[in-house]
Structure formats: C-alpha cells, structure tokens
Amino acid sequence: MTERKNITIMGAGLVGSLLSLYLAKHGHKVDLYERRPDMRKVLLDGGRSINLALSDRGFKALRGIGIEEEVRKVAIPMHGRMMHDEQGNLTFQPYGKEGQSIYSVSRAGLNAALMDISEPNPDITYHFNRQLLDLDLREGTATLRNHETNQVEELHTELLFGADGAFSMVRNAMQKTERYNYSQSYLEYGYKELTIPAAEGGGWLLEKHALHIWPRGNYMMIALPNLDGSFTCTLFFPYEGPLSFESIQTDDDLLNFFLQAFPDAVPLMPDLAQDYFSNPIGSLVTVKCFPWSYQDKALLIGDACHAVVPFYGQGMNAGFEDITVLDQMLESFNGDWEQLFKRFERRRKPDADAIADLAVMNFIEMRDKVADPRFLLRKKIEARINQQYPDKWIPLYSMVTFTDFPYSYALETGRLQDQIMKKVMKHIQSVEDYDKPEVQKLLEKQLIHKEKLKSYSPQEV
C-alpha cells in the first residue's frame, strides 16, 4: 500500500468518473471538478453526443471495478454494419466472428451510471459548476470559477489528473512549459446530430442490432440504436462546397438533399428540419501531444492527451484502456509518481498515435469503401484466411475492436496484411476463388514471411 494521496481530477466525464473509482480502490482520496452542472439533475444541451460504441477494451476497464454486466444490460449489441444504398437496398457486413459485437450506449447514460456508482464512496467527492480558469503547475495551484456563486476559488492540488477532454485546460497549462510538443488537426468535415424516433407504440424502425451506414463517397450518415426504440443519427458532411453545411440554408435545400442522398431515411425522420437547423455543427479534431505529465504533480489522460475522431469507435475505449494500464502499473507501484507518469506516457503514446491514425483511415473506409463490391469481397476473403489460419491472421478491425493487442501493433500488422491482401486479391473474382491452388500457395508463402501473431499477456495490454 503506497502513501494515501489527495488527488484532484479535472473533468467528471466518462474517463474522469471511471478513474476516480480506480484511484479510490488504491486507497486515495479523490475530488473531481466539473465545469458543467450535474447531468443527472440538469438536462444539458443536446446535439453533440455521438452515441458511443463500447467494445472489448472498454468492457475490460468496466470489468476491473465489477460493473461490466450492469452496463451490458443498458447497451444494445450491434453485430455488424448495415449499409443503405441510394435505392434503399440493404447489405449487412458482420464485424467479426459470431458472438463478436460492439455495443451502443448513451454517453450521458453511461456517465451518469459511473457517477451513481462512485458518488456513495466516501473517498470520492464531485464538485460541479467549477470551471478551471488558470493552473500553476509548479505551485500546484488551480484557479476556478464557481458558476453557482460566480465567485473565483483557489485550490491547492497535491496530485492532479487532467481528464478534461480534447480542449483540456490542464494540457493548456502544460503547453506553456519548455519544449512541449503539441499538434491538433481538424478534418474538413463537421457532424450534426439527427434523430430517428421510435415506432408508434415503441420498437425500432430499423434493425436494432446493427450500426447503420449510408455511405456516399464524399459524406455519410450513421445511426446507432437507443434503448427507447429511437436511433441517434450523425451526418458527417463537409463544412464547405457544393454539397455541404454551407450549401444547405433552407428547409427545401435540406429535404431535396436528403431525398436524393438518403431517400429511405426521410420517412423515418419527421423532425429532420428542426433537428438539422437547431443542433450545432460539431468539429472533428485529432490531438497529439507529449509529454503527458509534469514532474510528479500532474498527468493527462484520455482525450486530454489523445483526442481522436470517432470513426473507429475507440475514443472512449482508448481512454478507458489508459485507466486499465495505469491500474496495472499501480499494482507494482513504488511510490515514485514522477517515474510512474513517465512510464505510463512512454507506454501509451505509440498506441494513442496509432489509434488516431487508424480512426482517420476508417473514416475513408466507412464513407466510401463499404459500398464497394470489391471491398466487401475482400472482407469475406479475409474472414476465410482468419478461419484457416486463426493464429496467423486476425483482420485489422478485429484486432482493434475484439482484442487488447496494442493499437500500435494492430496498425503495423494491419499494414503488413494489407500488402498481402493486395497480392491475393489479384487472383480473386469470387469467394470460390479462395480455394484455387495458386491462391492457397500464395497465401502459404506470404504467411511464412509474416511473423506469427503474438499472444499478448494482460500485463502488456
């Protein structure tokens, strides 16, 4: 047991709330400071949620504090992608093997559940309506505005975790330190949240156990199921151009565009114009920075140090995996927080960079390639290879979503497998071609030159 610390967490979102439970488990006293009011008591502005896809890495972190099964009860399994073409024809593409699914969860619902679990703990205290204005890392002094009293408060932090998201004020303070590396890049696309309501009398108007995608090359819409029978839809659309947020100014512009691009969705969206013109346009940013820590005083975690675009459904899962890794390190902790922080950031930085790159790559796949017959054929061939060589070939999506292999390993292995698939697909016109002797011979030769997939122990995450 290490010395009990008074730990401050800036940000009581998903990562901050889960982190509080793990730190309390290790015997520390935790205070969380959140800019917004308590979401369980005040309905926060909608339109920016992007429903979350929980997968294996996220569930592993929830399992660590014994709440995995509780969360599964309020999550909807999605077994694959359901593609909608311009004529309304549907094509289903499974995510992995039978039994492998990602789970649609409400961001607010999961956040509230984590707060409900952590708040009764006497070692965890939430402070809402506290906005961080300034932070002196060297002195460990935080200046906050209390939005309930409109007073400015000063807080001494013994040990600080920055879990305050992509636009982190804790990271902003670190950026003022010497030789700090930081980059942010925005896609030329924004997103807007829309809704498909539940059917009359309840129930879902689309297949509930799928993530629905309307891929259209230069833009796309997706829909994830909610427990109440509705779907949260997200339109990913260029900011500017002939077809863009800029080009749609009136109800008629909107309806004409949707009738052309997403005709099967229009009858399901009675509040389309109201949603579209009242909900804000969200931006899509990737954040990379280093270091993630300052001496033995502060550490960034989750989106604060590695915000990613949402196209692999791994933002929350990556943040939760940060906590799993930190928890493992705390198990053998010797009391040196600066050394712990440095070990953590060195360990996680390559994986954070890898999932950031993978997320942008998957945007192109979801937007365009999933509608391509050759791409769908290639996915089927990859599944056959995985079936024949389970210890030598796991598809990239499965590595990211259904294993805890490091993201950096998945990215590197995925690139190698992509090179092999390009050679194999030259001989493939149909699934039956997989059994051709020349295809089997080529595969065997290529796999001999490919390192056998390692079996990572839980300690290596």
Coordinates of N, CA, C and O in Angstrom, one line a residue, residues 173-347:
A173 N -2.1 24.4 -19.8 CA -1.0 24.8 -18.8 C 0.3 24.1 -19.1 O 1.4 24.7 -19.1
M174 N 0.2 22.8 -19.5 CA 1.4 22.1 -19.9 C 2.1 22.7 -21.1 O 3.3 22.7 -21.3
Q175 N 1.2 23.1 -22.1 CA 1.8 23.7 -23.3 C 2.6 24.9 -23.1 O 3.4 25.3 -24.0
K176 N 2.5 25.5 -21.9 CA 3.3 26.7 -21.6 C 4.7 26.3 -21.0 O 5.5 27.2 -20.8
T177 N 4.9 25.0 -20.8 CA 6.2 24.6 -20.3 C 7.2 24.5 -21.4 O 6.8 24.4 -22.6
E178 N 8.4 24.4 -21.0 CA 9.5 24.3 -22.1 C 9.5 23.1 -22.9 O 9.3 22.0 -22.4
R179 N 9.7 23.2 -24.2 CA 9.9 22.1 -25.2 C 8.7 21.2 -25.2 O 8.8 20.0 -25.1
Y180 N 7.5 21.8 -25.2 CA 6.3 20.9 -25.2 C 5.8 20.7 -26.6 O 5.6 21.7 -27.4
N181 N 5.6 19.5 -27.0 CA 5.1 19.1 -28.3 C 3.6 19.0 -28.3 O 3.0 18.3 -27.5
Y182 N 3.0 19.7 -29.3 CA 1.5 19.7 -29.4 C 1.1 19.9 -30.8 O 1.7 20.7 -31.5
S183 N 0.1 19.1 -31.3 CA -0.5 19.4 -32.6 C -2.0 19.0 -32.5 O -2.4 18.1 -31.8
Q184 N -2.7 19.8 -33.3 CA -4.1 19.5 -33.4 C -4.5 19.6 -34.9 O -3.9 20.5 -35.6
S185 N -5.3 18.7 -35.4 CA -5.7 18.8 -36.8 C -7.2 18.5 -36.9 O -7.7 17.6 -36.3
Y186 N -7.8 19.3 -37.7 CA -9.3 19.2 -37.9 C -9.5 18.5 -39.3 O -8.8 18.9 -40.3
L187 N -10.5 17.6 -39.4 CA -11.0 17.2 -40.7 C -11.8 18.4 -41.3 O -12.3 19.2 -40.6
E188 N -11.9 18.4 -42.6 CA -12.7 19.4 -43.3 C -14.2 19.0 -43.2 O -14.9 19.6 -44.0
Y189 N -14.5 18.2 -42.3 CA -15.9 17.7 -42.1 C -16.3 18.1 -40.7 O -15.5 18.1 -39.8
G190 N -17.6 18.4 -40.6 CA -18.2 18.5 -39.3 C -19.2 17.4 -39.1 O -19.4 16.6 -40.0
Y191 N -19.9 17.4 -38.0 CA -21.0 16.5 -37.8 C -22.2 17.2 -37.2 O -22.1 18.2 -36.5
K192 N -23.4 16.6 -37.5 CA -24.6 17.2 -37.0 C -25.5 16.0 -36.5 O -25.6 15.0 -37.3
E193 N -26.0 16.1 -35.3 CA -26.8 15.0 -34.8 C -28.3 15.1 -35.2 O -28.8 16.2 -35.1
L194 N -28.8 14.0 -35.6 CA -30.2 14.0 -36.0 C -30.9 12.8 -35.3 O -30.2 12.0 -34.7
T195 N -32.2 12.6 -35.5 CA -32.9 11.5 -34.8 C -33.9 10.8 -35.7 O -34.6 11.4 -36.5
I196 N -33.9 9.5 -35.5 CA -35.0 8.6 -36.0 C -35.8 8.2 -34.7 O -35.2 7.5 -33.9
P197 N -37.0 8.7 -34.6 CA -37.7 8.4 -33.3 C -38.2 6.9 -33.3 O -38.2 6.2 -34.3
A198 N -38.6 6.5 -32.2 CA -39.2 5.1 -32.0 C -40.4 5.0 -32.8 O -41.1 6.0 -33.1
A199 N -40.8 3.8 -33.1 CA -42.1 3.5 -33.8 C -43.2 3.8 -32.9 O -43.0 3.8 -31.6
E200 N -44.4 4.0 -33.4 CA -45.6 4.2 -32.6 C -45.8 3.0 -31.7 O -45.8 1.9 -32.2
G201 N -46.0 3.2 -30.5 CA -46.1 2.1 -29.6 C -44.8 1.5 -29.1 O -44.8 0.5 -28.4
G202 N -43.7 2.1 -29.5 CA -42.4 1.6 -29.1 C -41.8 0.7 -30.2 O -42.4 0.3 -31.2
G203 N -40.5 0.4 -30.0 CA -39.9 -0.5 -31.0 C -39.0 0.3 -32.0 O -39.1 1.6 -32.0
W204 N -38.2 -0.4 -32.8 CA -37.2 0.2 -33.6 C -37.7 0.2 -35.1 O -38.2 -0.9 -35.5
L205 N -37.5 1.3 -35.8 CA -37.9 1.3 -37.2 C -36.9 0.7 -38.2 O -37.2 0.5 -39.3
L206 N -35.7 0.5 -37.7 CA -34.6 -0.2 -38.4 C -34.1 -1.3 -37.6 O -34.4 -1.4 -36.4
E207 N -33.4 -2.2 -38.2 CA -32.7 -3.3 -37.5 C -32.0 -2.8 -36.3 O -31.1 -2.0 -36.4
K208 N -32.3 -3.2 -35.1 CA -31.7 -2.6 -33.9 C -30.3 -3.2 -33.6 O -29.5 -2.5 -32.9
H209 N -30.0 -4.3 -34.1 CA -28.7 -4.9 -33.7 C -27.6 -4.7 -34.8 O -26.8 -5.5 -35.2
A210 N -27.6 -3.4 -35.3 CA -26.6 -3.1 -36.4 C -26.3 -1.6 -36.3 O -27.1 -0.8 -35.8
L211 N -25.1 -1.2 -36.7 CA -24.8 0.2 -36.9 C -25.1 0.5 -38.3 O -24.5 -0.1 -39.2
H212 N -26.0 1.4 -38.6 CA -26.5 1.7 -39.9 C -25.6 2.8 -40.5 O -25.3 3.8 -39.9
I213 N -25.2 2.5 -41.8 CA -24.4 3.5 -42.5 C -25.0 3.8 -43.9 O -25.3 2.8 -44.6
W214 N -25.0 5.1 -44.2 CA -25.4 5.5 -45.6 C -24.1 6.1 -46.2 O -23.9 7.3 -46.1
P215 N -23.3 5.2 -46.8 CA -22.0 5.7 -47.4 C -22.2 6.4 -48.7 O -22.8 5.8 -49.6
R216 N -21.7 7.6 -48.9 CA -21.9 8.3 -50.1 C -20.7 8.9 -50.7 O -20.7 10.0 -51.4
G217 N -19.5 8.3 -50.4 CA -18.3 8.8 -51.1 C -17.7 10.0 -50.4 O -16.7 10.0 -49.7
N218 N -18.3 11.2 -50.6 CA -17.8 12.4 -50.0 C -18.4 12.8 -48.7 O -18.0 13.7 -48.0
Y219 N -19.4 12.0 -48.2 CA -20.1 12.3 -47.0 C -20.8 11.0 -46.6 O -20.9 10.0 -47.3
M220 N -21.3 11.0 -45.4 CA -22.1 9.8 -44.9 C -23.0 10.1 -43.7 O -22.8 11.1 -43.1
M221 N -23.9 9.2 -43.5 CA -24.7 9.3 -42.3 C -24.6 8.0 -41.6 O -24.6 6.9 -42.3
I222 N -24.7 8.0 -40.2 CA -24.7 6.7 -39.5 C -25.9 6.8 -38.5 O -26.3 7.9 -38.2
A223 N -26.3 5.7 -38.0 CA -27.4 5.6 -37.0 C -27.1 4.5 -36.0 O -26.8 3.4 -36.4
L224 N -27.1 4.8 -34.7 CA -26.9 3.9 -33.6 C -28.2 3.8 -32.8 O -28.9 4.8 -32.5
P225 N -28.6 2.5 -32.4 CA -29.8 2.3 -31.7 C -29.8 2.8 -30.2 O -28.7 2.7 -29.6
N226 N -30.9 3.2 -29.7 CA -31.1 3.6 -28.3 C -32.1 2.6 -27.7 O -32.9 2.1 -28.3
L227 N -32.0 2.5 -26.3 CA -32.9 1.6 -25.6 C -34.4 2.0 -25.8 O -35.2 1.1 -25.7
D228 N -34.7 3.3 -26.0 CA -36.1 3.7 -26.1 C -36.7 3.4 -27.5 O -37.9 3.8 -27.7
G229 N -36.0 2.8 -28.4 CA -36.5 2.5 -29.7 C -36.1 3.5 -30.8 O -36.3 3.3 -32.0
S230 N -35.5 4.6 -30.3 CA -35.0 5.6 -31.3 C -33.6 5.3 -31.8 O -32.9 4.4 -31.3
F231 N -33.2 6.0 -32.8 CA -31.8 5.9 -33.3 C -31.2 7.3 -33.2 O -31.9 8.3 -33.6
T232 N -30.0 7.4 -32.8 CA -29.2 8.7 -32.9 C -28.5 8.7 -34.2 O -27.6 7.8 -34.4
C233 N -28.8 9.6 -35.1 CA -28.1 9.6 -36.4 C -27.1 10.8 -36.3 O -27.3 11.8 -35.7
T234 N -26.0 10.6 -37.1 CA -25.0 11.6 -37.2 C -24.6 11.8 -38.7 O -24.3 10.8 -39.4
L235 N -24.8 13.0 -39.2 CA -24.4 13.3 -40.6 C -23.0 13.9 -40.5 O -22.8 14.9 -39.9
F236 N -22.1 13.2 -41.2 CA -20.7 13.7 -41.4 C -20.7 14.4 -42.8 O -20.9 13.7 -43.8
F237 N -20.4 15.6 -42.8 CA -20.6 16.4 -44.0 C -19.5 17.5 -44.1 O -19.1 18.0 -43.1
P238 N -19.1 17.8 -45.4 CA -18.1 18.9 -45.5 C -18.6 20.2 -45.0 O -19.8 20.5 -45.1
Y239 N -17.7 21.0 -44.4 CA -18.1 22.4 -44.0 C -18.5 23.3 -45.2 O -19.5 24.0 -45.1
E240 N -17.7 23.1 -46.3 CA -17.9 24.0 -47.4 C -17.9 23.2 -48.7 O -17.4 22.0 -48.7
G241 N -18.5 23.7 -49.8 CA -18.5 23.1 -51.1 C -19.9 23.0 -51.6 O -20.9 23.4 -51.0
P242 N -20.0 22.3 -52.8 CA -21.3 22.2 -53.5 C -22.4 21.5 -52.7 O -23.6 21.9 -52.6
L243 N -22.0 20.4 -52.0 CA -22.9 19.7 -51.1 C -22.2 19.8 -49.7 O -21.2 19.1 -49.4
S244 N -22.7 20.6 -48.8 CA -22.0 20.9 -47.6 C -23.0 21.6 -46.6 O -24.1 22.0 -47.0
F245 N -22.5 21.7 -45.4 CA -23.3 22.5 -44.4 C -23.5 23.9 -44.9 O -24.6 24.5 -44.7
E246 N -22.5 24.5 -45.6 CA -22.6 25.8 -46.1 C -23.7 25.9 -47.2 O -24.4 26.9 -47.3
S247 N -23.9 24.8 -48.0 CA -24.8 24.9 -49.1 C -26.3 24.7 -48.8 O -27.2 25.0 -49.6
I248 N -26.6 24.1 -47.6 CA -27.9 23.9 -47.2 C -28.4 25.0 -46.2 O -28.0 25.1 -45.1
Q249 N -29.3 25.8 -46.7 CA -29.7 27.0 -46.0 C -31.2 27.0 -45.6 O -31.6 27.7 -44.7
T250 N -32.0 26.3 -46.4 CA -33.4 26.3 -46.2 C -34.0 24.9 -46.0 O -33.3 23.9 -46.3
D251 N -35.2 24.8 -45.5 CA -35.9 23.5 -45.4 C -36.0 22.8 -46.7 O -35.8 21.6 -46.8
D252 N -36.2 23.5 -47.8 CA -36.3 22.9 -49.1 C -34.9 22.4 -49.6 O -34.8 21.3 -50.1
D253 N -33.8 23.1 -49.3 CA -32.5 22.6 -49.6 C -32.2 21.3 -48.9 O -31.7 20.3 -49.5
L254 N -32.6 21.3 -47.6 CA -32.4 20.1 -46.8 C -33.2 18.9 -47.3 O -32.7 17.8 -47.5
L255 N -34.5 19.1 -47.6 CA -35.3 18.0 -48.0 C -34.9 17.5 -49.4 O -34.8 16.2 -49.6
N256 N -34.6 18.3 -50.3 CA -34.1 17.9 -51.6 C -32.8 17.1 -51.5 O -32.7 16.1 -52.2
F257 N -31.9 17.6 -50.7 CA -30.7 16.8 -50.5 C -30.9 15.4 -49.9 O -30.4 14.4 -50.4
F258 N -31.7 15.4 -48.8 CA -32.0 14.1 -48.2 C -32.8 13.1 -49.1 O -32.5 11.9 -49.1
L259 N -33.7 13.7 -49.9 CA -34.4 12.8 -50.8 C -33.5 12.2 -51.9 O -33.7 11.1 -52.3
Q260 N -32.5 12.9 -52.2 CA -31.5 12.4 -53.2 C -30.5 11.5 -52.6 O -30.2 10.4 -53.1
A261 N -30.0 11.9 -51.4 CA -28.9 11.1 -50.8 C -29.3 10.0 -49.9 O -28.7 8.9 -49.9
F262 N -30.4 10.2 -49.1 CA -30.8 9.2 -48.1 C -32.3 9.0 -48.2 O -33.0 9.2 -47.2
P263 N -32.9 8.6 -49.4 CA -34.3 8.6 -49.5 C -35.0 7.7 -48.6 O -36.2 8.0 -48.1
D264 N -34.4 6.5 -48.2 CA -35.1 5.6 -47.3 C -35.2 6.1 -45.9 O -36.0 5.7 -45.1
A265 N -34.3 7.1 -45.5 CA -34.3 7.7 -44.2 C -35.4 8.8 -44.0 O -35.9 9.0 -42.9
V266 N -35.7 9.5 -45.1 CA -36.6 10.6 -44.9 C -37.9 10.3 -44.3 O -38.3 11.0 -43.3
P267 N -38.6 9.2 -44.6 CA -39.9 8.9 -44.0 C -39.8 8.6 -42.5 O -40.8 8.7 -41.7
L268 N -38.5 8.3 -42.1 CA -38.3 7.9 -40.7 C -37.9 9.1 -39.8 O -37.8 8.9 -38.6
M269 N -37.8 10.3 -40.4 CA -37.2 11.4 -39.7 C -38.2 12.6 -39.7 O -38.0 13.6 -40.4
P270 N -39.3 12.5 -39.0 CA -40.3 13.6 -39.1 C -39.8 15.0 -38.6 O -40.4 16.0 -38.9
D271 N -38.8 15.0 -37.7 CA -38.3 16.2 -37.2 C -37.0 16.6 -37.8 O -36.2 17.3 -37.2
L272 N -36.7 16.2 -39.0 CA -35.4 16.4 -39.7 C -35.1 17.9 -39.7 O -34.0 18.2 -39.3
A273 N -35.9 18.7 -40.2 CA -35.6 20.1 -40.3 C -35.3 20.8 -39.0 O -34.4 21.5 -38.8
Q274 N -36.2 20.4 -38.0 CA -36.0 21.0 -36.7 C -34.6 20.6 -36.1 O -33.9 21.4 -35.5
D275 N -34.3 19.3 -36.2 CA -33.0 18.8 -35.7 C -31.9 19.4 -36.4 O -30.9 19.9 -35.8
Y276 N -32.0 19.5 -37.7 CA -30.9 20.0 -38.5 C -30.5 21.4 -38.2 O -29.4 21.8 -38.1
F277 N -31.6 22.3 -38.2 CA -31.3 23.7 -38.0 C -31.2 24.1 -36.6 O -30.7 25.2 -36.3
S278 N -31.5 23.3 -35.6 CA -31.4 23.7 -34.2 C -30.1 23.1 -33.6 O -29.6 23.7 -32.6
N279 N -29.7 21.9 -34.1 CA -28.5 21.3 -33.5 C -27.2 21.9 -34.0 O -27.1 22.2 -35.2
P280 N -26.2 22.1 -33.2 CA -24.9 22.7 -33.7 C -24.1 21.8 -34.6 O -24.4 20.6 -34.6
I281 N -23.2 22.4 -35.3 CA -22.2 21.6 -36.1 C -21.0 21.3 -35.2 O -20.4 22.2 -34.7
G282 N -20.7 20.0 -35.0 CA -19.6 19.6 -34.2 C -18.4 19.5 -35.0 O -18.4 19.1 -36.2
S283 N -17.2 19.8 -34.5 CA -15.9 19.7 -35.2 C -15.3 18.3 -34.9 O -15.6 17.7 -33.9
L284 N -14.4 17.9 -35.8 CA -13.7 16.6 -35.7 C -12.2 16.8 -35.6 O -11.6 17.1 -36.6
V285 N -11.7 16.7 -34.4 CA -10.3 17.1 -34.1 C -9.5 15.9 -33.7 O -10.0 15.0 -32.9
T286 N -8.2 15.8 -34.1 CA -7.3 14.9 -33.6 C -6.2 15.7 -32.8 O -5.7 16.7 -33.3
V287 N -5.9 15.3 -31.6 CA -4.9 15.9 -30.7 C -3.8 15.0 -30.4 O -4.0 13.8 -30.0
K288 N -2.6 15.4 -30.7 CA -1.4 14.7 -30.3 C -0.5 15.6 -29.5 O -0.3 16.8 -29.9
C289 N 0.1 15.1 -28.4 CA 1.0 15.9 -27.6 C 2.0 15.0 -26.8 O 1.8 13.8 -26.7
F290 N 3.0 15.7 -26.3 CA 4.0 15.0 -25.4 C 4.9 16.0 -24.8 O 5.3 16.9 -25.5
P291 N 5.2 15.8 -23.5 CA 4.8 14.7 -22.6 C 3.4 14.9 -22.1 O 2.8 16.0 -22.3
W292 N 2.9 13.9 -21.5 CA 1.6 13.9 -20.9 C 1.6 14.3 -19.4 O 0.5 14.4 -18.8
S293 N 2.8 14.4 -18.9 CA 2.9 14.7 -17.4 C 3.8 15.9 -17.1 O 4.6 16.3 -18.0
Y294 N 3.7 16.4 -15.9 CA 4.6 17.4 -15.4 C 5.1 17.0 -14.1 O 4.4 16.9 -13.1
Q295 N 6.4 16.7 -14.1 CA 7.1 16.2 -12.8 C 6.3 15.1 -12.2 O 5.8 14.2 -12.8
D296 N 6.1 15.3 -10.8 CA 5.3 14.3 -10.1 C 4.0 14.9 -9.7 O 3.3 14.4 -8.8
K297 N 3.6 16.0 -10.4 CA 2.5 16.8 -10.0 C 1.2 16.5 -10.8 O 0.1 16.6 -10.3
A298 N 1.4 16.2 -12.1 CA 0.2 16.2 -13.0 C 0.3 15.2 -14.1 O 1.4 15.0 -14.7
L299 N -0.8 14.6 -14.5 CA -0.8 13.7 -15.7 C -2.1 13.9 -16.5 O -3.2 14.0 -15.9
L300 N -2.0 13.9 -17.8 CA -3.1 14.0 -18.7 C -3.6 12.5 -19.0 O -2.7 11.6 -19.0
I301 N -4.9 12.4 -19.2 CA -5.4 11.0 -19.5 C -6.6 11.2 -20.4 O -7.3 12.2 -20.4
G302 N -6.8 10.2 -21.3 CA -8.0 10.2 -22.2 C -7.8 11.3 -23.3 O -6.7 11.5 -23.8
D303 N -9.0 11.9 -23.7 CA -9.0 12.8 -24.8 C -8.0 14.0 -24.5 O -7.6 14.7 -25.4
A304 N -7.8 14.3 -23.3 CA -6.9 15.5 -22.9 C -5.5 15.3 -23.6 O -4.9 16.3 -23.9
C305 N -5.1 14.1 -23.8 CA -3.7 13.9 -24.4 C -3.8 13.2 -25.7 O -2.8 13.1 -26.5
H306 N -5.0 12.6 -26.1 CA -5.0 11.9 -27.4 C -6.5 11.8 -27.9 O -7.0 10.8 -28.2
A307 N -7.0 13.0 -28.2 CA -8.4 13.0 -28.8 C -8.3 12.5 -30.2 O -7.4 12.8 -30.9
V308 N -9.3 11.7 -30.5 CA -9.3 11.1 -31.9 C -10.7 11.3 -32.5 O -11.7 11.5 -31.8
V309 N -10.8 11.2 -33.8 CA -12.1 11.3 -34.5 C -12.8 10.0 -34.2 O -12.2 9.0 -33.9
P310 N -14.2 10.0 -34.4 CA -15.0 8.9 -33.8 C -15.1 7.7 -34.7 O -16.0 6.8 -34.5
F311 N -14.3 7.6 -35.8 CA -14.7 6.6 -36.9 C -14.2 5.2 -36.6 O -14.4 4.3 -37.4
Y312 N -13.5 4.9 -35.5 CA -13.2 3.6 -35.1 C -14.0 3.2 -33.9 O -13.9 2.1 -33.4
G313 N -14.7 4.2 -33.4 CA -15.5 3.9 -32.1 C -14.6 3.6 -31.0 O -14.9 2.8 -30.1
Q314 N -13.4 4.2 -31.0 CA -12.4 3.8 -29.9 C -12.0 5.0 -29.0 O -11.2 4.8 -28.1
G315 N -12.6 6.2 -29.2 CA -12.2 7.3 -28.3 C -12.4 6.9 -26.8 O -11.4 7.0 -26.0
M316 N -13.6 6.6 -26.4 CA -13.8 6.2 -25.0 C -13.1 4.9 -24.7 O -12.5 4.8 -23.6
N317 N -13.1 3.9 -25.6 CA -12.4 2.7 -25.3 C -10.9 2.9 -25.0 O -10.3 2.3 -24.1
A318 N -10.3 3.8 -25.8 CA -8.9 4.1 -25.6 C -8.6 4.8 -24.2 O -7.7 4.6 -23.5
G319 N -9.6 5.8 -23.9 CA -9.5 6.4 -22.6 C -9.6 5.5 -21.4 O -8.9 5.5 -20.4
F320 N -10.6 4.5 -21.6 CA -10.8 3.5 -20.5 C -9.5 2.6 -20.5 O -9.1 2.2 -19.4
E321 N -8.9 2.3 -21.6 CA -7.7 1.4 -21.6 C -6.6 2.2 -20.9 O -5.7 1.5 -20.3
D322 N -6.5 3.5 -21.0 CA -5.5 4.2 -20.3 C -5.6 3.9 -18.8 O -4.6 3.7 -18.1
I323 N -6.8 3.8 -18.3 CA -7.0 3.5 -16.9 C -6.6 2.1 -16.5 O -6.0 1.9 -15.5
T324 N -6.9 1.2 -17.4 CA -6.5 -0.2 -17.2 C -5.0 -0.3 -17.1 O -4.5 -1.0 -16.2
V325 N -4.3 0.4 -18.0 CA -2.8 0.3 -18.0 C -2.3 1.0 -16.7 O -1.4 0.5 -16.0
L326 N -2.9 2.1 -16.3 CA -2.4 2.8 -15.1 C -2.7 2.0 -13.9 O -1.8 1.9 -13.0
D327 N -3.8 1.3 -13.9 CA -4.1 0.4 -12.7 C -3.1 -0.7 -12.6 O -2.7 -1.0 -11.5
Q328 N -2.7 -1.3 -13.7 CA -1.7 -2.4 -13.7 C -0.4 -1.8 -13.1 O 0.3 -2.5 -12.3
M329 N 0.0 -0.6 -13.5 CA 1.2 0.0 -13.0 C 1.1 0.3 -11.6 O 2.1 0.1 -10.8
L330 N 0.0 0.7 -11.1 CA -0.2 1.0 -9.7 C -0.1 -0.3 -8.8 O 0.2 -0.2 -7.6
E331 N -0.4 -1.4 -9.4 CA -0.3 -2.7 -8.6 C 1.1 -2.9 -8.1 O 1.4 -3.6 -7.1
S332 N 2.1 -2.5 -8.9 CA 3.5 -2.7 -8.5 C 4.2 -1.4 -8.3 O 5.4 -1.2 -8.5
F333 N 3.5 -0.4 -7.8 CA 4.0 1.0 -7.6 C 4.9 1.1 -6.4 O 4.6 0.6 -5.4
N334 N 6.0 1.9 -6.6 CA 7.0 2.0 -5.5 C 6.9 3.3 -4.8 O 7.7 3.7 -4.0
G335 N 5.9 4.2 -5.2 CA 5.7 5.5 -4.5 C 6.3 6.6 -5.3 O 6.1 7.8 -4.9
D336 N 7.0 6.4 -6.4 CA 7.6 7.5 -7.2 C 6.6 7.8 -8.3 O 6.6 7.2 -9.3
W337 N 5.8 8.9 -8.1 CA 4.8 9.3 -9.0 C 5.4 9.8 -10.3 O 4.9 9.6 -11.4
E338 N 6.5 10.5 -10.3 CA 7.1 11.0 -11.5 C 7.6 9.9 -12.4 O 7.3 9.9 -13.6
Q339 N 8.2 8.9 -11.8 CA 8.6 7.7 -12.6 C 7.4 7.0 -13.2 O 7.4 6.5 -14.3
L340 N 6.3 6.9 -12.4 CA 5.1 6.2 -12.8 C 4.5 6.9 -14.0 O 4.2 6.3 -15.0
F341 N 4.4 8.3 -13.9 CA 3.9 9.1 -15.0 C 4.7 8.9 -16.3 O 4.2 8.8 -17.4
K342 N 6.0 8.9 -16.1 CA 6.9 8.8 -17.3 C 6.8 7.4 -18.0 O 6.7 7.3 -19.2
R343 N 6.7 6.4 -17.1 CA 6.5 5.0 -17.7 C 5.1 4.9 -18.4 O 5.1 4.4 -19.5
F344 N 4.1 5.5 -17.8 CA 2.8 5.5 -18.4 C 2.7 6.2 -19.8 O 2.3 5.6 -20.8
E345 N 3.3 7.4 -19.8 CA 3.2 8.1 -21.1 C 4.1 7.5 -22.2 O 3.7 7.5 -23.4
R346 N 5.2 6.9 -21.8 CA 6.0 6.2 -22.8 C 5.3 5.0 -23.3 O 5.4 4.7 -24.5
R347 N 4.6 4.3 -22.5 CA 3.9 3.1 -22.8 C 2.7 3.4 -23.7 O 2.5 2.7 -24.7

